[in-house]
CSV table of C-alpha atoms in Angstrom, one decimal:
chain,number,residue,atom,x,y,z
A,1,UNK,CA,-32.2,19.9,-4.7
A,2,UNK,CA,-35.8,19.7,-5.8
A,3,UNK,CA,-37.2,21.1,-2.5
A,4,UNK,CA,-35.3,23.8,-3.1
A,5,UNK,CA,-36.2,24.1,-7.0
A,6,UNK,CA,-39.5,24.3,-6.0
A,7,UNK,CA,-38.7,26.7,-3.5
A,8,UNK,CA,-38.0,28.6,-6.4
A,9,UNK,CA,-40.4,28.2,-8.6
A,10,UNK,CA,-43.5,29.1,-5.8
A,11,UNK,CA,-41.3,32.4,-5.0
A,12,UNK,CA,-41.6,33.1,-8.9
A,13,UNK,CA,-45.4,32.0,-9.2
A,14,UNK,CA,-46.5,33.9,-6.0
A,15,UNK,CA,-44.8,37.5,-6.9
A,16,UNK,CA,-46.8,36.8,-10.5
A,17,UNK,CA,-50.1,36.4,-8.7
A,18,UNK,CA,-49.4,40.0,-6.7
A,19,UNK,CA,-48.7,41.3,-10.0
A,20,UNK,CA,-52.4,41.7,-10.3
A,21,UNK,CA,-52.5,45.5,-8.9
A,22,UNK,CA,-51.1,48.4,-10.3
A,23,UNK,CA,-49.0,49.0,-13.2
A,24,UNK,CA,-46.2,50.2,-10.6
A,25,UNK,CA,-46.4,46.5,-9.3
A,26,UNK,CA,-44.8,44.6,-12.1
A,27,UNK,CA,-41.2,46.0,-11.4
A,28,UNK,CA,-40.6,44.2,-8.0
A,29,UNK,CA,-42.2,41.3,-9.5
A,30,UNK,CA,-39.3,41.5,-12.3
A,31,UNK,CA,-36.4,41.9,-9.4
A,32,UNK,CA,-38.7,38.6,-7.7
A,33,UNK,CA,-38.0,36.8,-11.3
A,34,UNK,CA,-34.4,37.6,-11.9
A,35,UNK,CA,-32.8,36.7,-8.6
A,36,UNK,CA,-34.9,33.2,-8.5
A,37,UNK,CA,-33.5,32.5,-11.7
A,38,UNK,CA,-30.1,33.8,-10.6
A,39,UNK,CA,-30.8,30.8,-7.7
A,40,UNK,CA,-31.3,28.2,-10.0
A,41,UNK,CA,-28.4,28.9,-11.9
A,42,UNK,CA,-25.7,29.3,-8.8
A,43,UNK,CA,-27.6,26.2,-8.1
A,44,UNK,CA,-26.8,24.1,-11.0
A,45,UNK,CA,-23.3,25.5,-11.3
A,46,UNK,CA,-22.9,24.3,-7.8
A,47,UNK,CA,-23.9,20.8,-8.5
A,48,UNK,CA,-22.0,20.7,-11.3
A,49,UNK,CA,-18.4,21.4,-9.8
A,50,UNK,CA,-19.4,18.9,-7.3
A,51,UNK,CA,-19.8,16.5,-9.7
A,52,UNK,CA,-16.4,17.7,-11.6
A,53,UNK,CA,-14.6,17.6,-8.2
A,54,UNK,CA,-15.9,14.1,-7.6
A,55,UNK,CA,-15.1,12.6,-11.0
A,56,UNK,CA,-11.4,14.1,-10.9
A,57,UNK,CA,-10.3,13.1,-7.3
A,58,UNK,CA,-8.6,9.9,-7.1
A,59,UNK,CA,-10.3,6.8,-5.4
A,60,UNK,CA,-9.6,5.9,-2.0
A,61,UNK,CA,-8.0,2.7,-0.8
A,62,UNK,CA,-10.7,-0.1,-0.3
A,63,UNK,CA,-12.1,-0.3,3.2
A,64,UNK,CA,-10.3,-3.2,5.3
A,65,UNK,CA,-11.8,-2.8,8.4
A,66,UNK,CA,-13.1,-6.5,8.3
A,67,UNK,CA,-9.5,-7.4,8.0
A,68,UNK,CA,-7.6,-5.3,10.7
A,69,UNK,CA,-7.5,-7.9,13.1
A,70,UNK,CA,-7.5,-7.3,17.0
A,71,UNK,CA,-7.8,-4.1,17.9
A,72,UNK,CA,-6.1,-4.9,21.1
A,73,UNK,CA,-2.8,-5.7,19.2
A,74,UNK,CA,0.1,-3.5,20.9
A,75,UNK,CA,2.6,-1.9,18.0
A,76,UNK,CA,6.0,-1.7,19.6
A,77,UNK,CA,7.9,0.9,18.0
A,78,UNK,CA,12.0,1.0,18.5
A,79,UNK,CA,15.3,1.7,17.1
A,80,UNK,CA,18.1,-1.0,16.1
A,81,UNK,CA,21.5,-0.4,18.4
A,82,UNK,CA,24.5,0.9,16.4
A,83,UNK,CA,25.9,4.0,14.2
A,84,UNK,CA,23.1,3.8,11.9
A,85,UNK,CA,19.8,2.9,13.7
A,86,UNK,CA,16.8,1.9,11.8
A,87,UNK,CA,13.1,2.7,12.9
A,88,UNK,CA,10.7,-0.6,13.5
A,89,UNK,CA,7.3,-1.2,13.8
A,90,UNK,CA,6.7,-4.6,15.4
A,91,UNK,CA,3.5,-7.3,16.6
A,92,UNK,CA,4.3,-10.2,18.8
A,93,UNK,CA,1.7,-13.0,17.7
A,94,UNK,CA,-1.7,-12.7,19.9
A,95,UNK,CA,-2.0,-17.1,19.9
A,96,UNK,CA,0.2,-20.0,19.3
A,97,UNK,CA,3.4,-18.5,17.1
A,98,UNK,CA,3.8,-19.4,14.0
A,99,UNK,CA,7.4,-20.4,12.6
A,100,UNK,CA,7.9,-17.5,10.5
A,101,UNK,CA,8.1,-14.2,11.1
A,102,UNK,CA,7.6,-11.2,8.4
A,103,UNK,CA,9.7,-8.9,7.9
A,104,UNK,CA,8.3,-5.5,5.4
A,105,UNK,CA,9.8,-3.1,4.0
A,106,UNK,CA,8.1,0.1,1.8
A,107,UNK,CA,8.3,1.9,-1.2
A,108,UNK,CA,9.5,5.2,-2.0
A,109,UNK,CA,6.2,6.9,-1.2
A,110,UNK,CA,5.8,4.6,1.9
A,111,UNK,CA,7.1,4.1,4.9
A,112,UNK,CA,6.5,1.6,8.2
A,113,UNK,CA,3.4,3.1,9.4
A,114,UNK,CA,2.0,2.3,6.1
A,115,UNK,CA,1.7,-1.0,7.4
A,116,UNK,CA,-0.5,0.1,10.5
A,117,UNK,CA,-2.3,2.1,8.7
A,118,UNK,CA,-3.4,-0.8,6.0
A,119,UNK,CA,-3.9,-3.4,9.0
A,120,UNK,CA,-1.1,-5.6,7.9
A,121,UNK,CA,0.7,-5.8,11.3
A,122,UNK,CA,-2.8,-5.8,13.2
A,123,UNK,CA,-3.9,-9.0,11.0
A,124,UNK,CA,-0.3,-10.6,11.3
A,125,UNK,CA,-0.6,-10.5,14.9
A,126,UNK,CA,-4.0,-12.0,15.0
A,127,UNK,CA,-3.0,-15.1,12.4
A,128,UNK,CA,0.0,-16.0,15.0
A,129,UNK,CA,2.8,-14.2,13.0
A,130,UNK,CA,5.4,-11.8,14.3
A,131,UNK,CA,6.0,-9.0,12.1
A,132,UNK,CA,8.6,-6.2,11.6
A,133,UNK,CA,8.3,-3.5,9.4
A,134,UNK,CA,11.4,-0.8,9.0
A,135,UNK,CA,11.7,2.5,7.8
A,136,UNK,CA,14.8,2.0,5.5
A,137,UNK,CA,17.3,4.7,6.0
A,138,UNK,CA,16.3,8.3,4.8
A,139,UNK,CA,12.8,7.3,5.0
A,140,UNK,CA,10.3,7.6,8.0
A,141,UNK,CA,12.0,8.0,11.1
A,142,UNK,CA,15.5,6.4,9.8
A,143,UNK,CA,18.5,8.8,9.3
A,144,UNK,CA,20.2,8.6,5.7
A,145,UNK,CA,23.0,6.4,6.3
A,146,UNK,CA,26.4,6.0,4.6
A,147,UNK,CA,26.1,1.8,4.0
A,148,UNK,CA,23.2,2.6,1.9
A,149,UNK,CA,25.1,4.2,-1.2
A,150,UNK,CA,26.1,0.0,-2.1
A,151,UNK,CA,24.4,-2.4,-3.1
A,152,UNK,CA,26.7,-4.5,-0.5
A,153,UNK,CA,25.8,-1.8,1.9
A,154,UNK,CA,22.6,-2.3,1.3
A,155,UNK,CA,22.4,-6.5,2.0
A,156,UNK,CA,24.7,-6.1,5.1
A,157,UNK,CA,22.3,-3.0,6.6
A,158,UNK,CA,19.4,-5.3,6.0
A,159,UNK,CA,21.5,-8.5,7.5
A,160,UNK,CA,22.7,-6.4,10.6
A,161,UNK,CA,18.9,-5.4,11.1
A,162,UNK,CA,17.1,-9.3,10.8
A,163,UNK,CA,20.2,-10.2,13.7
A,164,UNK,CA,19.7,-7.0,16.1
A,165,UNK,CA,16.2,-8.1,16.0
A,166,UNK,CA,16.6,-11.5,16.1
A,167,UNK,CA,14.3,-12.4,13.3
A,168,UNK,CA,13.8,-16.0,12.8
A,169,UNK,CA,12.4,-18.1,9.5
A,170,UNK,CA,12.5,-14.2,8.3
A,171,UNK,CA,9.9,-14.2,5.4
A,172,UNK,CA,10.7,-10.8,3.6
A,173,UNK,CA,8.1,-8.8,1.5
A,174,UNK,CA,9.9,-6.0,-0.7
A,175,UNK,CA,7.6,-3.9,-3.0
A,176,UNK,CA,9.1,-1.4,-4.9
A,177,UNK,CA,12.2,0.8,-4.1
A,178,UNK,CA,13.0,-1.7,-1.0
A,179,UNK,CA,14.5,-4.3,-3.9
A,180,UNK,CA,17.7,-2.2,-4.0
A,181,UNK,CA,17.8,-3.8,-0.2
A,182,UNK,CA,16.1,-6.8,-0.7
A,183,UNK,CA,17.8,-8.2,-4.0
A,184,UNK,CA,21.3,-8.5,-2.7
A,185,UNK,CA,20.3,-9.4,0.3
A,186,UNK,CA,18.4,-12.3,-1.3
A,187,UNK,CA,21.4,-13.3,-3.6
A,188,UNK,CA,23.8,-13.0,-0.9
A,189,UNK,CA,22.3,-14.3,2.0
A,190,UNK,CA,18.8,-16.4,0.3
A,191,UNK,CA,19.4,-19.1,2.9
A,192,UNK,CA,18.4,-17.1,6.1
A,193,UNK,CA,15.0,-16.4,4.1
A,194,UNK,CA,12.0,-18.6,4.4
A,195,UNK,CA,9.8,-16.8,2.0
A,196,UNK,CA,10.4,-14.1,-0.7
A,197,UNK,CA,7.4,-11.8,-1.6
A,198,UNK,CA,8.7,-9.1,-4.4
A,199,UNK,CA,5.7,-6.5,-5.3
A,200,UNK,CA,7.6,-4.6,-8.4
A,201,UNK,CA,10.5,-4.3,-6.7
A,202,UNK,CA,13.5,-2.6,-8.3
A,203,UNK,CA,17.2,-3.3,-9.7
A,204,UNK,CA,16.0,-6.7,-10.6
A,205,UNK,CA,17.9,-6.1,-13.9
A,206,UNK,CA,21.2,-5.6,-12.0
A,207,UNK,CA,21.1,-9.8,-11.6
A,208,UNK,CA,21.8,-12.5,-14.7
A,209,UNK,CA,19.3,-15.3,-14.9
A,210,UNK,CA,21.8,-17.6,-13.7
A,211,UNK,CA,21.8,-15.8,-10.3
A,212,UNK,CA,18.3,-16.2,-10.0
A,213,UNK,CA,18.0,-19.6,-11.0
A,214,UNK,CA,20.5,-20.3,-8.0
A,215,UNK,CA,17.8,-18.8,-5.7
A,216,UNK,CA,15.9,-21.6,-3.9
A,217,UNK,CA,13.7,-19.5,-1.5
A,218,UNK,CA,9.7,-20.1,-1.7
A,219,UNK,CA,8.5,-17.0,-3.6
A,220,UNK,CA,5.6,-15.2,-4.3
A,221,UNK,CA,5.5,-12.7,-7.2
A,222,UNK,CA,3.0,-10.4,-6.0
A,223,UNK,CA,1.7,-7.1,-9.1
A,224,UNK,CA,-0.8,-4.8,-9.7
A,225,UNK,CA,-2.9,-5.6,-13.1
A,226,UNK,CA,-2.0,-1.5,-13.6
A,227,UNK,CA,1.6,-1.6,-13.1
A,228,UNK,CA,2.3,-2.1,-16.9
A,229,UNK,CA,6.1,-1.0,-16.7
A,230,UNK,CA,8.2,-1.8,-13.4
A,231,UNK,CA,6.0,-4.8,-12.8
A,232,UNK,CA,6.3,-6.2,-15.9
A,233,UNK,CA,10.0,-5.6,-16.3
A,234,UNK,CA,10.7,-7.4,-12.7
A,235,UNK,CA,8.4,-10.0,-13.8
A,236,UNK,CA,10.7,-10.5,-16.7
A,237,UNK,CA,13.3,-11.5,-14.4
A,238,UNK,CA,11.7,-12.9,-11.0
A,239,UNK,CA,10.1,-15.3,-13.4
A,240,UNK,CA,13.7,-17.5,-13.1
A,241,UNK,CA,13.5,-17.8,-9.5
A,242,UNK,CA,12.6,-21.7,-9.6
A,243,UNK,CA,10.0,-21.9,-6.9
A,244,UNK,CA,7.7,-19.4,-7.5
A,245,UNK,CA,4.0,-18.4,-8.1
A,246,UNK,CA,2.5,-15.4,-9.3
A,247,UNK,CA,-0.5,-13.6,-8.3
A,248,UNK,CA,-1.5,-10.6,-10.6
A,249,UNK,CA,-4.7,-8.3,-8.4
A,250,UNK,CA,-7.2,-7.0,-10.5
A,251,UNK,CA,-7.9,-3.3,-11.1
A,252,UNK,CA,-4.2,-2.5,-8.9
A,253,UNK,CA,-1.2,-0.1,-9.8
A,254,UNK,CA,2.3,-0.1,-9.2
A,255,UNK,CA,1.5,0.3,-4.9
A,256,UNK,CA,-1.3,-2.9,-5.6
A,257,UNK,CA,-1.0,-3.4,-1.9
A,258,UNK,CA,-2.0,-0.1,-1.1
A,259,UNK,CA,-4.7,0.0,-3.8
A,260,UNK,CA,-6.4,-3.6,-3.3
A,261,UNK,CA,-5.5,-4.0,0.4
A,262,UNK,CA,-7.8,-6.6,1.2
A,263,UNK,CA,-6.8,-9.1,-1.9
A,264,UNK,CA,-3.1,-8.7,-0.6
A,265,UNK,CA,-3.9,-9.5,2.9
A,266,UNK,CA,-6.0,-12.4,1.7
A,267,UNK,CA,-2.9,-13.7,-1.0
A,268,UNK,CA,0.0,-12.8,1.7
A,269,UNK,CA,-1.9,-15.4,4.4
A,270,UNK,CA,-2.2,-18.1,1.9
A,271,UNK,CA,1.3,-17.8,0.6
A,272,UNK,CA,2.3,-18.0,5.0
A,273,UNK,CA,0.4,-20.4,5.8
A,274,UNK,CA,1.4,-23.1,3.6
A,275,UNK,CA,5.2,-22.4,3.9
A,276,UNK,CA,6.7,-25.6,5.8
């Protein structure tokens, strides 16, 4: 920008210097003046909607490339059998398999390849996990489906799913819109599930504290420090699950896995590997 100032500015101080001639001589020297000043000022304004533009778009999500694992890990990609299929994104583990196996769904905005795109599945694979994220029904590559307008619907699509894919030790990680699957599920069916992560999820108001308490899954409570509504409602609640810890990541929203992608992974690995 100053080179080109400057630019300017010699353009301005040379046409004054060949001003020294004729009377008739000052008149291209004006024209010379104006349209260098006419630079400077298309110049500026053009700096300044940069700096408008750059101060009003929102912030990407932090880089993870350090935590994308191998990039050698295959994605398998498939649909369950039956009526209503479901879309999957899966990683076998790259070493030594570990004894549980992750199972993630999405929020509303989301869907499976979310967890490509972030490195989750990549990472998961490397640390020994098997991993499964769905698209839940209507979402992604998943067909609306009929079993989803219940909440018992709901708990026996996401059942039906864990046995066509014979999930094992199924650790489940809902953020969002995925606890109208996850909650039932969990209060149904709490003793196929090794692990509970909830990131905000939803409908956790549609369960009395007595339900929870009855809940004995491991749990990690999992918000963004910017989520000051559905986080803090479902906190509210999740809070009488009685074995659980809760991690709040800094400078997050409601999506805080999307936002702070590198905390999560780093929280999601401790809260796995210390699960008996």
């Amino acid at each position: 920008m100053v080179a080109a100032l400057r630019g300017c500015w010699l353009r301005v101080g040379g046409a004054r210097s060949a001003a020294a001639g004729p009377v008739l001589s000052v008149r291209p020297t004006v024209v010379q003046t104006s349209l260098s000043r006419s630079q400077v000022a298309l110049l500026g304004l053009g700096l300044l909607l940069m700096l408008l533009l750059y101060v009003g778009l929102p912030g990407l999500p932090e880089q993870t490339s350090w935590l994308w694992g191998d990039p050698n890990v295959t994605i398998l990609a498939g649909l369950t059998p039956g009526s209503s299929p479901i879309f999957y994104r899966e990683v076998l583990p790259l070493h030594r398999a570990r004894r549980v196996e992750v199972v993630l769904l999405h929020g509303r905005a989301f869907n499976s390849h979310t967890w490509e795109q972030l490195g989750t599945l990549q990472l998961l694979a490397q640390r020994g996990y098997r991993a499964v994220a769905l698209d839940l029904p209507g979402f992604g590559n998943s067909a609306p489906s009929k079993e989803a307008s219940t909440e018992a619907g709901r708990a026996e699509l996401l059942e039906r799913v864990l046995r066509d894919l014979e999930v094992q030790n199924a650790v489940l990680v809902s953020p969002s819109l995925s606890g109208h699957y996850a909650l039932p599920f969990l209060m149904r069916g709490h003793h196929q599930l090794h692990g509970f992560v909830p990131i905000a999820p939803a409908s956790t108001q549609n369960y009395t504290q007595e339900q929870f308490w009855a809940v004995k899954t491991p749990t990690l409570i999992l918000y963004g420090e910017l989520d000051r509504v559905l986080a803090r409602e479902s906190l509210r609640q999740l809070r009488h699950l009685p074995n659980h810890s809760v991690v709040k990541l800094q400078d997050a929203g409601h999506a805080c896995y999307f936002h702070k992608p590198k905390d999560f992974h780093l929280v999601l690995l401790a809260f796995l590997d210390h699960l008996p």
